Coordinates of C-alpha atoms and ligand atoms in Angstrom, one line a residue:
M5 CA -14.3 99.8 99.9
L6 CA -11.0 99.5 101.8
A7 CA -9.0 101.4 99.1
S8 CA -11.6 104.2 99.2
L9 CA -11.2 104.4 103.0
T10 CA -7.4 104.8 102.9
D11 CA -7.9 107.5 100.2
Y12 CA -10.6 109.0 102.4
L13 CA -8.1 109.2 105.4
D14 CA -5.5 110.7 103.1
G15 CA -7.9 113.3 101.9
A16 CA -7.3 112.0 98.4
L17 CA -10.9 111.4 97.3
P18 CA -12.7 113.9 95.1
P19 CA -15.5 115.7 97.1
G20 CA -18.3 113.5 95.5
R21 CA -16.7 110.2 96.5
R22 CA -15.7 111.6 99.9
A23 CA -19.4 112.4 100.7
G24 CA -20.3 108.8 99.5
V25 CA -17.7 107.3 101.8
A26 CA -18.8 109.5 104.7
A27 CA -22.4 108.4 104.2
H28 CA -21.3 104.7 104.0
L29 CA -19.2 105.1 107.3
G30 CA -22.4 106.4 109.0
S31 CA -24.3 103.3 108.1
C32 CA -21.6 100.6 108.2
P33 CA -20.2 99.7 111.6
G34 CA -17.6 97.4 110.0
C35 CA -16.0 100.1 107.9
A36 CA -16.3 102.7 110.8
A37 CA -14.5 100.3 113.1
W38 CA -11.9 99.5 110.5
L39 CA -11.3 103.2 109.9
A40 CA -10.9 103.9 113.7
Q41 CA -8.4 101.0 113.8
L42 CA -6.5 102.4 110.9
R43 CA -6.4 105.9 112.4
A44 CA -5.1 104.5 115.7
T45 CA -2.5 102.4 113.8
I46 CA -1.3 105.5 111.9
A47 CA -1.1 107.5 115.1
A48 CA 0.9 104.8 116.8
L49 CA 3.3 104.5 113.8
R50 CA 3.9 108.2 113.9
C51 CA 4.7 108.0 117.6
L52 CA 7.0 105.1 117.1
R53 CA 8.9 107.1 114.5
D54 CA 9.3 109.8 117.1
G55 CA 10.3 107.2 119.7
V56 CA 7.4 107.7 122.0
V57 CA 3.9 106.2 122.2
P58 CA 1.7 108.2 124.5
A59 CA -0.6 106.2 126.8
P60 CA -3.8 107.5 125.1
V61 CA -2.6 106.2 121.8
L62 CA -1.8 102.8 123.2
A63 CA -5.2 102.6 124.9
A64 CA -6.9 103.5 121.6
L65 CA -5.0 100.8 119.8
R66 CA -5.9 98.2 122.5
D67 CA -9.6 99.3 122.3
S68 CA -9.7 99.2 118.5
F69 CA -8.1 95.7 118.4
G70 CA -10.5 94.5 121.1
R71 CA -7.7 93.5 123.5
Ligands
ZN118 ZN1 -18.7 99.2 104.9

């Protein structure tokens, strides 16, 4: 499932699989939380590359990691 989720984030899944993953995310809190965490991590990495991490991104990271 995790590989499908990264493809889902990348927009790399064919439409049929994409719909399946979206349906799964709607019914699986674990995967939904993991995806939120992955999104926040990717946003933070992007900011780090730019040399700046905005406060909202840091807050989202803290929330998603439960700290
Ligand atoms: Zn799941």
